[in-house]
Amino acid sequence: MGKTMAEKIIGEHAGKSLKAGDLAVVAVDLSYVQDGTGPLAVRQMKSMGLEKAFNPSHSIFFLDHASPSPRLELSNDHKFLREFAEKTGIRVSDVGNGISHQVVLEEYALPGNLIVGADSHTCTGGAIGAFATGMGSTDVAVAIALGKTWMRVPETLKVVVDGKLRKGVYSKDIILNLIGMISSSGATYKALEFHGSTIESLSIDARATIANMAVEAGAKAGLFPSDEITKKFLSDMGREPGYREIKPDDDAEYEKVINIDGEKLEPTIACPHLVHNTKAVGEVGEVFVQEVFLGTSCNGRYEDLKIAAEILNGKKVDKRVRLLVTPASRNVYLRALKDGIIETFVRAGGVVTGPGCGACVGVHEGVLGDGEICLATQPRNFKGRMGNPNAFIYLGSPAIAAATAITGKITDPREFL
Amino acid sequence: MEVISGKCWKFGDDISTDLIAPGRLFHLRSNLPELVKHVMEDARPGFYDMIKKGDIIVAGFNFGQGSSREHAPTIIKMAGISAVVAKSFARIFYRNCINVGLPAIIIDTSSLDEGDMAGIDMQNGTITNFTKNLTLKFPPLPATMSKILNEGGLAPYVKKYGDLLL
């Protein structure tokens, strides 16, 4: 019987043939933490008496959540991480460099890699065919120190999306629809593997949106077979020699196959306070918003900013709304700056922040007031997510974000396309 | 592992890590004695002041969804909660519970109500509801996780064995 992508990659890293359900100790290609989970990971390394990295150049501390730091406690956390990195040779991706998951795609991850990160959205790495999964601080501390972790090989749900997406429908709508279908726990302990003509036509930026939100269905990983588009992406990032083809066997065994008709998808919204509370944008009713947030690990990539800027070009943000834009990485920021995209946001009345997680983490740069409503492109809308349990978060694509910023209420982007 | 007993505090489905350890308190993550005072605050204001050592969190489906922040199960444990019992758990949270030495038990929690007194026997895999005089059985943890939990978590485990062995 053939193997799924998860079985292939995990088996390679365990040095033996594995099937779903097997447990194994696996070698890790890349391990990382961020400023929210890193200090605890370092303290756990110290408590275990493991104060060295197994392979320092394959471990990274990302300072991306509170970036730049808005408080002295967080500045001290950053200092603590920088000092430990200096001592051990672990790499630091410092303030302004961007969100871990985007920087990992651009600079580190390769198809077939096994990556662990102390951040739930580590699964973004699946966009280029890496088995990338989120874990807690102690698990990643062990991976940094020993270069390995243990895991259970997940069963895989095969998601097949076919057909041409309609105007105004993007990868965000695909993943919101999938989560709406299977629920926020529909893929818990499983891997999602994406196939079909719609998926094959998506850019890496668009695939990353889907891979990023795999965890919002509970999944351990969201995997895309590598192909010519993956190769081109790596080549654009100056890393083409690392390309390899990684795909499932034709006779791989799946727990279930989920078919989605891409041609029938509508621009979609997730309503407060759960990601699976999805509705077509036209069914949400009249929802006025005070904040629109475009960015984060889910939709802060170049293509996302470009889609939004094309809608906002020459227009003004509604005076009742603040538009916040946070590029996912320095690389994205520079490209958007060069192409006039950043200028479009600023002229429209938006605020562009430095690269990082921005308002999604609820710490700084866009914390919501009591009773306020935000339309965000981030991956989750839980109560309290943006720093206030008395606020309401709706999720939508960058195009919905741009249209909503112009009108001041949740708006179908097709009105502007 | 000793037998656990305490009062049940009941929560619904899809309790997120933002409800357990709020993101707005990010600056307290290196100050766990302060952060623990806010445990479950956004799901139930004042929770920390209501609970007693040994109490049990009882929940519905998908407990702990969201962030990888291990601070969430850590502060539940630090607050004196002896176990979390739910219909199902989010993956990262479940693994983090075991890693920090907090028993996480998957069982149909429908018959456990707020205020019930319950006892948990990890060895025999039973929860006894003293208030209702009912005993529920749960399957034992997978051996790997049981080994880690019995050492008090992953850090003490790795410290003891000097390596990650299954």
Coordinates of C-alpha atoms in Angstrom, one line a residue:
Chain A
M1 CA 0.0 0.0 0.0
G2 CA 1.3 3.5 -0.9
K3 CA 2.1 6.3 1.5
T4 CA 0.6 9.7 2.2
M5 CA 2.9 12.8 2.3
A6 CA 2.8 12.6 6.1
E7 CA 3.8 8.9 6.2
K8 CA 6.6 9.5 3.7
I9 CA 8.2 12.6 5.4
I10 CA 7.9 11.3 9.0
G11 CA 9.2 7.9 7.9
E12 CA 12.2 9.4 6.2
H13 CA 13.0 11.3 9.4
A14 CA 12.6 8.2 11.6
G15 CA 14.8 6.1 9.2
K16 CA 12.1 3.4 8.8
S17 CA 8.9 2.7 7.0
L18 CA 5.9 4.1 8.9
K19 CA 2.1 4.1 8.6
A20 CA -0.6 6.2 10.2
G21 CA -0.9 5.4 13.9
D22 CA 2.8 4.5 14.4
L23 CA 4.9 6.3 16.9
A24 CA 8.5 7.3 16.2
V25 CA 11.4 9.4 17.3
V26 CA 12.2 11.6 14.4
A27 CA 15.1 13.9 13.4
V28 CA 14.1 17.5 13.1
D29 CA 15.4 19.7 10.3
L30 CA 14.4 23.0 11.8
S31 CA 13.1 24.0 15.2
Y32 CA 11.9 27.4 16.3
V33 CA 10.2 29.4 19.0
Q34 CA 8.9 33.0 19.1
D35 CA 9.0 35.7 21.8
G36 CA 5.7 34.4 23.3
T37 CA 6.9 30.8 23.7
G38 CA 10.7 31.2 23.6
P39 CA 11.5 32.3 27.2
L40 CA 9.7 29.3 28.6
A41 CA 11.5 27.0 26.1
V42 CA 14.9 28.4 27.2
R43 CA 13.9 28.0 30.9
Q44 CA 12.9 24.4 30.2
M45 CA 16.2 23.7 28.4
K46 CA 18.0 25.0 31.5
S47 CA 15.9 22.9 33.8
M48 CA 16.7 19.8 31.8
G49 CA 20.4 20.7 32.0
L50 CA 20.4 21.1 28.2
E51 CA 21.9 24.5 27.4
K52 CA 23.3 23.8 24.0
A53 CA 21.6 23.5 20.6
F54 CA 22.0 20.2 18.7
N55 CA 22.5 22.2 15.5
P56 CA 22.5 26.0 16.3
S57 CA 22.1 27.1 12.7
H58 CA 18.9 25.0 12.4
S59 CA 17.2 26.6 15.4
I60 CA 15.8 30.1 15.4
F61 CA 14.4 32.5 17.9
F62 CA 11.8 34.8 16.2
L63 CA 11.0 38.1 17.8
D64 CA 7.8 38.7 15.9
H65 CA 4.8 38.9 18.4
A66 CA 5.6 41.9 20.5
S67 CA 7.7 43.5 17.8
P68 CA 8.8 46.1 18.6
S69 CA 8.2 45.6 22.2
P70 CA 5.5 47.7 23.8
R71 CA 6.4 46.9 27.4
L72 CA 9.4 46.5 29.6
E73 CA 8.6 42.9 30.5
L74 CA 8.6 42.0 26.9
S75 CA 11.8 43.9 26.2
N76 CA 13.3 41.8 28.9
D77 CA 12.0 38.6 27.3
H78 CA 13.6 39.7 24.0
K79 CA 16.9 40.5 25.8
F80 CA 16.8 37.1 27.5
L81 CA 16.3 35.3 24.2
R82 CA 19.1 37.3 22.4
E83 CA 21.5 36.6 25.2
F84 CA 20.8 32.9 25.2
A85 CA 21.2 32.9 21.4
E86 CA 24.5 34.7 21.6
K87 CA 25.8 32.1 24.0
T88 CA 24.6 29.0 22.0
G89 CA 24.9 30.2 18.4
I90 CA 21.1 29.9 17.9
R91 CA 19.9 32.3 15.2
V92 CA 17.8 35.3 16.0
S93 CA 15.3 36.8 13.6
D94 CA 14.9 40.1 15.3
V95 CA 12.3 42.8 15.4
G96 CA 11.3 43.9 11.9
N97 CA 12.3 40.8 10.1
G98 CA 8.8 39.4 10.1
I99 CA 6.6 36.5 11.3
S100 CA 8.3 33.2 11.8
H101 CA 6.2 31.2 9.4
Q102 CA 6.7 33.6 6.4
V103 CA 10.5 34.0 7.1
V104 CA 10.7 30.1 7.4
L105 CA 9.1 29.8 3.9
E106 CA 11.3 32.4 2.4
E107 CA 14.7 31.5 4.0
Y108 CA 14.7 28.0 5.5
A109 CA 12.0 25.4 4.7
L110 CA 12.3 22.9 1.9
P111 CA 10.0 20.3 0.5
G112 CA 10.2 17.1 2.5
N113 CA 11.6 18.8 5.7
L114 CA 10.3 18.0 9.1
I115 CA 9.9 21.3 11.1
V116 CA 8.7 21.9 14.6
G117 CA 7.8 25.4 16.0
A118 CA 6.5 26.6 19.3
D119 CA 3.7 28.4 17.5
S120 CA 0.4 26.8 16.4
H121 CA 0.7 28.2 12.8
T122 CA 4.0 26.4 12.1
C123 CA 1.8 24.3 9.8
T124 CA 2.2 27.2 7.2
G125 CA 5.4 25.4 6.1
G126 CA 3.2 22.7 4.4
A127 CA 2.6 25.2 1.6
I128 CA 5.9 24.1 0.0
G129 CA 5.6 20.4 1.0
A130 CA 7.3 20.4 4.5
F131 CA 5.8 18.5 7.3
A132 CA 5.7 21.4 9.7
T133 CA 3.8 21.3 13.0
G134 CA 3.2 23.4 16.1
M135 CA 4.1 22.2 19.6
G136 CA 4.6 23.7 23.0
S137 CA 7.7 25.2 24.5
T138 CA 9.0 22.1 26.2
D139 CA 8.7 19.9 23.1
V140 CA 10.5 22.4 21.0
A141 CA 13.1 22.9 23.8
V142 CA 13.9 19.2 23.5
A143 CA 14.0 19.5 19.7
I144 CA 16.4 22.4 19.8
A145 CA 18.7 20.6 22.3
L146 CA 18.6 17.0 21.0
G147 CA 17.7 17.6 17.3
K148 CA 14.7 15.2 17.6
T149 CA 11.2 14.8 18.8
W150 CA 8.6 12.1 19.0
M151 CA 5.4 11.9 17.1
R152 CA 2.5 9.8 16.0
V153 CA 2.1 9.5 12.3
P154 CA -1.3 11.1 11.6
E155 CA -4.1 9.7 9.5
T156 CA -4.7 12.0 6.5
L157 CA -7.8 13.6 5.2
K158 CA -7.5 14.3 1.4
V159 CA -9.1 17.5 0.4
V160 CA -9.7 17.8 -3.4
V161 CA -10.7 21.2 -4.7
D162 CA -11.5 21.4 -8.4
G163 CA -12.5 24.1 -10.9
K164 CA -11.8 27.8 -11.5
L165 CA -12.5 30.1 -8.6
R166 CA -15.0 32.9 -9.4
K167 CA -14.0 36.5 -9.4
G168 CA -13.6 37.7 -5.8
V169 CA -13.0 34.2 -4.4
Y170 CA -9.5 33.4 -3.0
S171 CA -7.7 30.7 -1.1
K172 CA -8.9 32.3 2.2
D173 CA -12.5 31.4 1.1
I174 CA -11.4 27.8 0.3
I175 CA -10.0 27.2 3.8
L176 CA -12.9 29.0 5.6
N177 CA -15.4 26.8 3.6
L178 CA -13.5 23.7 4.5
I179 CA -13.4 24.6 8.3
G180 CA -17.1 25.5 8.1
M181 CA -17.8 22.0 6.6
I182 CA -15.7 19.9 9.0
S183 CA -15.6 22.3 12.1
S184 CA -12.8 23.6 14.2
S185 CA -12.0 20.1 15.4
G186 CA -12.8 18.2 12.2
A187 CA -9.2 17.3 11.6
T188 CA -7.8 17.0 15.1
Y189 CA -4.8 14.7 15.2
K190 CA -4.9 14.4 11.4
A191 CA -3.0 15.8 8.5
L192 CA -4.8 17.6 5.7
E193 CA -3.4 17.0 2.2
F194 CA -4.6 19.3 -0.6
H195 CA -5.1 18.3 -4.2
G196 CA -7.2 19.1 -7.3
S197 CA -7.0 21.6 -10.2
T198 CA -7.9 24.6 -8.1
I199 CA -5.1 23.8 -5.6
E200 CA -2.6 23.1 -8.4
S201 CA -3.2 26.6 -9.8
L202 CA -2.6 28.4 -6.6
S203 CA 0.6 30.5 -5.9
I204 CA 2.7 29.7 -2.8
D205 CA 1.3 32.8 -1.1
A206 CA -2.2 31.4 -1.6
R207 CA -1.3 27.9 -0.6
A208 CA 0.3 29.3 2.6
T209 CA -3.0 30.9 3.6
I210 CA -4.6 27.4 3.5
A211 CA -1.7 25.6 5.2
N212 CA -1.6 28.3 7.9
M213 CA -5.2 27.7 8.9
A214 CA -4.9 23.9 8.9
V215 CA -4.6 24.1 12.6
E216 CA -7.9 26.0 12.8
A217 CA -9.5 22.7 11.8
G218 CA -7.4 21.0 14.5
A219 CA -4.9 19.5 12.0
K220 CA -1.3 18.6 12.8
A221 CA -0.2 19.7 9.3
G222 CA -1.6 21.0 6.1
L223 CA 0.4 19.6 3.2
F224 CA 0.7 20.6 -0.5
P225 CA 2.7 18.4 -2.9
S226 CA 5.7 20.3 -4.3
D227 CA 5.5 21.2 -8.0
E228 CA 6.8 23.7 -10.6
I229 CA 5.1 26.5 -8.6
T230 CA 7.1 25.4 -5.5
K231 CA 10.2 25.3 -7.6
K232 CA 9.7 28.8 -9.0
F233 CA 9.0 30.2 -5.5
L234 CA 12.3 28.7 -4.2
S235 CA 14.1 30.1 -7.2
D236 CA 12.6 33.5 -6.5
M237 CA 13.9 33.2 -3.0
G238 CA 17.4 32.2 -4.3
R239 CA 17.0 28.6 -3.0
E240 CA 16.2 26.5 -6.0
P241 CA 18.9 23.9 -5.3
G242 CA 16.9 22.8 -2.3
Y243 CA 13.9 21.8 -4.4
R244 CA 12.7 18.2 -4.6
E245 CA 9.5 16.6 -5.7
I246 CA 7.4 15.3 -2.8
K247 CA 4.0 13.9 -3.3
P248 CA 1.9 11.0 -2.1
D249 CA 1.9 7.6 -3.8
D250 CA -1.1 7.1 -6.2
D251 CA -2.4 4.3 -4.0
A252 CA -1.9 6.1 -0.7
E253 CA -4.5 5.3 2.0
Y254 CA -6.6 8.2 3.2
E255 CA -9.0 8.2 6.1
K256 CA -11.4 10.2 4.1
V257 CA -11.7 12.2 0.9
I258 CA -13.4 15.6 1.0
N259 CA -14.4 17.1 -2.4
I260 CA -15.0 20.8 -2.8
D261 CA -16.4 22.4 -6.0
G262 CA -14.1 25.4 -6.3
E263 CA -16.4 27.0 -8.9
K264 CA -19.3 27.2 -6.4
L265 CA -17.4 28.9 -3.6
E266 CA -18.5 32.4 -2.5
P267 CA -16.5 35.1 -0.7
T268 CA -16.8 33.8 2.9
I269 CA -16.8 35.3 6.4
A270 CA -16.1 33.6 9.7
C271 CA -18.3 35.2 12.4
P272 CA -17.5 35.6 16.1
H273 CA -16.2 33.8 18.1
L274 CA -15.3 30.6 16.2
V275 CA -13.6 30.0 12.9
H276 CA -16.2 27.4 11.8
N277 CA -19.1 30.0 12.1
T278 CA -18.9 30.6 8.4
K279 CA -21.3 32.4 6.1
A280 CA -21.3 33.6 2.5
V281 CA -20.5 37.4 2.7
G282 CA -24.0 38.2 1.4
E283 CA -25.6 36.4 4.3
V284 CA -23.8 38.3 7.1
G285 CA -26.2 41.2 7.0
E286 CA -25.2 44.8 7.8
V287 CA -22.2 44.8 10.1
F288 CA -20.4 48.1 10.6
V289 CA -16.8 47.8 11.7
Q290 CA -14.4 50.1 13.5
E291 CA -11.2 48.3 12.5
V292 CA -10.0 46.4 9.5
F293 CA -6.8 44.5 9.9
L294 CA -4.9 43.2 6.8
G295 CA -1.8 41.2 7.6
T296 CA -0.5 38.4 9.9
S297 CA 0.9 34.9 9.2
C298 CA -2.3 34.1 7.3
N299 CA -2.7 37.0 4.9
G300 CA 0.2 39.4 5.2
R301 CA 2.0 38.2 2.1
Y302 CA 2.8 40.1 -1.1
E303 CA -0.1 38.7 -3.1
D304 CA -2.6 39.6 -0.3
L305 CA -1.4 43.2 -0.1
K306 CA -1.5 43.5 -3.8
I307 CA -5.1 42.2 -4.0
A308 CA -6.2 44.7 -1.3
A309 CA -4.2 47.6 -2.8
E310 CA -5.8 47.1 -6.2
I311 CA -9.2 47.6 -4.6
L312 CA -8.1 50.6 -2.5
N313 CA -6.2 52.3 -5.2
G314 CA -7.4 55.9 -5.5
K315 CA -10.0 55.4 -2.8
K316 CA -10.4 56.5 0.8
V317 CA -10.9 54.4 3.9
D318 CA -14.3 55.2 5.5
K319 CA -13.8 57.8 8.2
R320 CA -15.4 55.6 10.9
V321 CA -12.8 52.9 10.2
R322 CA -9.1 52.5 11.0
L323 CA -7.3 50.3 8.5
L324 CA -4.2 48.6 9.8
V325 CA -1.8 46.8 7.4
T326 CA 1.0 44.6 8.6
P327 CA 3.3 43.0 6.1
A328 CA 4.3 39.4 7.1
S329 CA 8.1 39.9 6.5
R330 CA 10.7 42.5 5.6
N331 CA 10.9 40.9 2.1
V332 CA 7.1 41.3 1.6
Y333 CA 7.4 44.9 2.9
L334 CA 10.2 45.8 0.5
R335 CA 8.4 44.4 -2.5
A336 CA 5.2 46.2 -1.6
L337 CA 7.2 49.4 -1.1
K338 CA 8.9 49.1 -4.4
D339 CA 5.6 48.5 -6.3
G340 CA 3.7 51.4 -4.7
I341 CA 1.4 49.2 -2.7
I342 CA 2.4 50.6 0.6
E343 CA 1.9 54.1 -0.8
T344 CA -1.6 53.1 -1.9
F345 CA -2.5 52.1 1.7
V346 CA -1.1 55.2 3.3
R347 CA -2.8 57.5 0.7
A348 CA -6.1 55.7 1.3
G349 CA -5.8 56.6 5.0
G350 CA -4.4 53.3 6.3
V351 CA -1.7 52.7 8.9
V352 CA 1.2 50.5 7.8
T353 CA 3.1 48.9 10.7
G354 CA 6.4 47.1 10.7
P355 CA 6.5 43.4 9.7
G356 CA 5.4 41.0 12.4
C357 CA 2.2 39.5 13.9
G358 CA 0.7 43.0 14.4
A359 CA -2.8 43.3 15.9
C360 CA -3.6 39.5 15.8
V361 CA -1.8 38.8 19.0
G362 CA -3.8 41.3 21.2
V363 CA -0.7 42.9 22.6
H364 CA -0.2 46.1 20.7
E365 CA -0.9 47.8 17.4
G366 CA -4.7 47.6 17.2
V367 CA -6.1 46.2 20.4
L368 CA -9.9 46.6 20.1
G369 CA -12.1 48.7 22.4
D370 CA -15.1 47.4 24.3
G371 CA -17.9 46.4 21.9
E372 CA -15.8 47.2 18.8
I373 CA -16.0 45.1 15.7
C374 CA -13.0 44.2 13.5
L375 CA -12.8 42.5 10.1
A376 CA -9.5 40.8 10.0
T377 CA -7.5 38.6 7.6
Q378 CA -5.9 36.7 10.5
P379 CA -6.4 33.0 11.1
R380 CA -8.6 33.0 14.2
N381 CA -11.4 35.1 15.8
F382 CA -11.6 33.7 19.3
K383 CA -13.1 35.8 22.1
G384 CA -10.2 37.9 23.5
R385 CA -8.0 37.3 20.5
M386 CA -7.3 40.9 19.7
G387 CA -6.7 41.9 23.3
N388 CA -10.3 42.4 24.4
P389 CA -12.8 39.7 25.3
N390 CA -15.6 42.3 24.9
A391 CA -14.9 42.8 21.2
F392 CA -16.0 40.9 18.0
I393 CA -13.8 39.6 15.2
Y394 CA -14.9 38.6 11.8
L395 CA -12.5 36.9 9.4
G396 CA -12.3 37.4 5.6
S397 CA -10.0 37.6 2.6
P398 CA -7.8 40.6 1.8
A399 CA -10.3 41.6 -0.9
I400 CA -13.1 41.6 1.7
A401 CA -10.9 43.6 4.0
A402 CA -10.2 46.3 1.4
A403 CA -13.9 46.5 0.4
T404 CA -14.9 46.7 4.0
A405 CA -12.4 49.5 4.7
I406 CA -13.9 51.6 2.0
T407 CA -17.6 51.2 3.0
G408 CA -17.2 50.9 6.7
K409 CA -19.3 47.7 6.8
I410 CA -18.6 44.1 5.8
T411 CA -18.8 44.2 2.1
D412 CA -18.7 41.7 -0.9
P413 CA -15.5 42.5 -2.7
R414 CA -17.1 41.9 -6.1
E415 CA -18.7 45.4 -5.8
F416 CA -15.2 46.7 -6.4
L417 CA -13.8 44.3 -8.9
Chain B
M1 CA 0.1 8.6 40.7
E2 CA -2.2 9.4 43.7
V3 CA -6.0 9.4 43.5
I4 CA -7.3 12.9 42.7
S5 CA -10.5 14.3 44.1
G6 CA -12.2 17.7 44.0
K7 CA -15.1 19.8 42.9
C8 CA -16.1 19.9 39.2
W9 CA -16.1 23.2 37.4
K10 CA -18.0 22.9 34.1
F11 CA -17.2 24.6 30.8
G12 CA -18.6 24.2 27.3
D13 CA -17.2 23.3 23.9
D14 CA -14.3 25.0 22.1
I15 CA -12.6 26.7 25.1
S16 CA -9.6 28.4 23.5
T17 CA -6.2 29.1 24.9
D18 CA -7.2 32.8 24.7
L19 CA -9.9 32.1 27.2
I20 CA -7.5 30.1 29.4
A21 CA -4.4 32.4 29.3
P22 CA -5.4 35.7 27.6
G23 CA -3.2 37.1 24.9
R24 CA -3.5 40.6 26.3
L25 CA -1.5 39.3 29.3
F26 CA 1.4 38.3 27.0
H27 CA 3.7 40.4 29.2
L28 CA 3.1 38.1 32.2
R29 CA 4.3 35.0 30.5
S30 CA 7.7 35.2 32.2
N31 CA 5.9 35.9 35.5
L32 CA 3.7 32.8 36.0
P33 CA 2.8 33.5 39.6
E34 CA 1.0 36.7 38.3
L35 CA -0.4 35.0 35.2
V36 CA -1.9 32.2 37.2
K37 CA -4.3 34.7 38.9
H38 CA -5.9 35.2 35.5
V39 CA -6.5 31.5 34.7
M40 CA -9.7 30.9 32.7
E41 CA -10.6 34.6 33.4
D42 CA -12.2 35.2 30.0
A43 CA -14.3 32.1 30.2
R44 CA -15.3 32.8 33.8
P45 CA -14.2 36.0 35.5
G46 CA -12.9 35.4 39.1
F47 CA -12.2 31.7 38.5
Y48 CA -8.8 31.7 40.3
D49 CA -10.4 33.0 43.5
M50 CA -13.2 30.4 43.4
I51 CA -11.2 27.2 43.1
K52 CA -9.6 25.0 45.7
K53 CA -6.6 22.7 45.4
G54 CA -7.7 19.4 43.8
D55 CA -10.6 20.8 41.9
I56 CA -11.3 19.5 38.4
I57 CA -12.1 21.3 35.1
V58 CA -14.8 19.5 33.2
A59 CA -15.5 20.6 29.6
G60 CA -17.1 19.6 26.3
F61 CA -15.4 19.1 22.9
N62 CA -12.1 20.6 21.6
F63 CA -10.8 22.0 24.9
G64 CA -7.6 24.1 24.5
Q65 CA -8.0 25.0 20.8
G66 CA -5.7 27.6 19.4
S67 CA -2.3 28.7 20.5
S68 CA 0.7 26.5 21.3
R69 CA 1.2 28.5 24.5
E70 CA 2.2 26.0 27.1
H71 CA 1.4 28.6 29.7
A72 CA -2.2 27.6 29.4
P73 CA -2.0 24.1 30.9
T74 CA 0.9 25.3 33.1
I75 CA -1.3 27.9 34.9
I76 CA -4.2 25.5 35.2
K77 CA -1.8 23.1 37.0
M78 CA -0.2 25.9 39.1
A79 CA -3.7 27.1 40.2
G80 CA -4.2 23.7 41.9
I81 CA -6.5 22.1 39.4
S82 CA -5.8 18.4 39.5
A83 CA -7.0 17.3 36.1
V84 CA -8.9 18.5 33.0
V85 CA -11.6 16.1 31.8
A86 CA -13.2 16.8 28.4
K87 CA -15.1 15.1 25.6
S88 CA -12.1 15.9 23.4
F89 CA -9.0 18.1 23.3
A90 CA -7.1 20.2 20.8
R91 CA -3.9 18.4 19.8
I92 CA -1.2 20.8 20.9
F93 CA -2.9 21.5 24.2
Y94 CA -3.4 17.8 25.0
R95 CA 0.3 17.1 24.4
N96 CA 1.3 20.2 26.4
C97 CA -0.8 18.9 29.4
I98 CA 1.1 15.7 29.4
N99 CA 4.4 17.6 29.0
V100 CA 3.7 19.8 32.1
G101 CA 2.3 16.9 34.1
L102 CA -1.3 17.8 34.1
P103 CA -3.6 14.8 33.7
A104 CA -5.9 15.3 30.6
I105 CA -8.7 12.8 30.4
I106 CA -10.9 12.1 27.4
I107 CA -14.4 10.9 28.4
D108 CA -18.1 11.7 27.9
T109 CA -18.5 14.4 30.5
S110 CA -22.3 14.7 30.1
S111 CA -23.0 13.3 33.5
L112 CA -20.5 15.4 35.4
D113 CA -22.2 18.7 36.4
E114 CA -20.9 21.9 38.0
G115 CA -20.4 21.4 41.7
D116 CA -20.3 17.6 41.6
M117 CA -17.6 16.1 43.8
A118 CA -15.5 13.6 41.8
G119 CA -12.5 11.3 42.3
I120 CA -10.1 10.2 39.5
D121 CA -8.1 7.1 39.6
M122 CA -5.5 7.4 36.9
Q123 CA -4.1 3.9 37.5
N124 CA -7.5 2.1 37.1
G125 CA -8.9 4.6 34.6
T126 CA -12.0 5.6 36.6
I127 CA -13.8 8.7 37.5
T128 CA -16.2 8.4 40.4
N129 CA -18.9 11.0 40.7
F130 CA -19.5 11.0 44.5
T131 CA -22.4 13.4 44.3
K132 CA -24.3 11.2 41.8
N133 CA -22.8 7.9 42.9
L134 CA -21.7 7.0 39.4
T135 CA -18.4 5.6 38.1
L136 CA -17.2 6.3 34.6
K137 CA -14.4 4.4 32.9
F138 CA -11.8 5.9 30.6
P139 CA -9.1 4.2 28.5
P140 CA -5.6 4.5 29.8
L141 CA -3.2 7.0 28.2
P142 CA -0.9 5.7 25.4
A143 CA 2.2 4.2 27.1
T144 CA 4.5 6.9 25.8
M145 CA 2.4 9.7 27.3
S146 CA 1.8 7.7 30.5
K147 CA 5.6 7.4 31.0
I148 CA 6.1 11.2 30.6
L149 CA 3.1 12.0 32.9
N150 CA 4.4 9.6 35.6
E151 CA 7.7 11.5 35.7
G152 CA 5.8 14.8 36.2
G153 CA 6.2 16.0 32.6
L154 CA 8.7 16.0 29.7
A155 CA 11.4 18.2 31.4
P156 CA 11.8 15.9 34.4
Y157 CA 11.6 12.9 32.1
V158 CA 14.4 14.1 29.8
K159 CA 16.4 15.2 32.8
K160 CA 16.2 11.8 34.4
Y161 CA 17.0 9.8 31.2
G162 CA 19.2 12.3 29.6
D163 CA 17.6 11.6 26.2
L164 CA 14.3 11.3 24.4
L165 CA 13.6 7.5 24.5
L166 CA 10.2 6.0 23.9

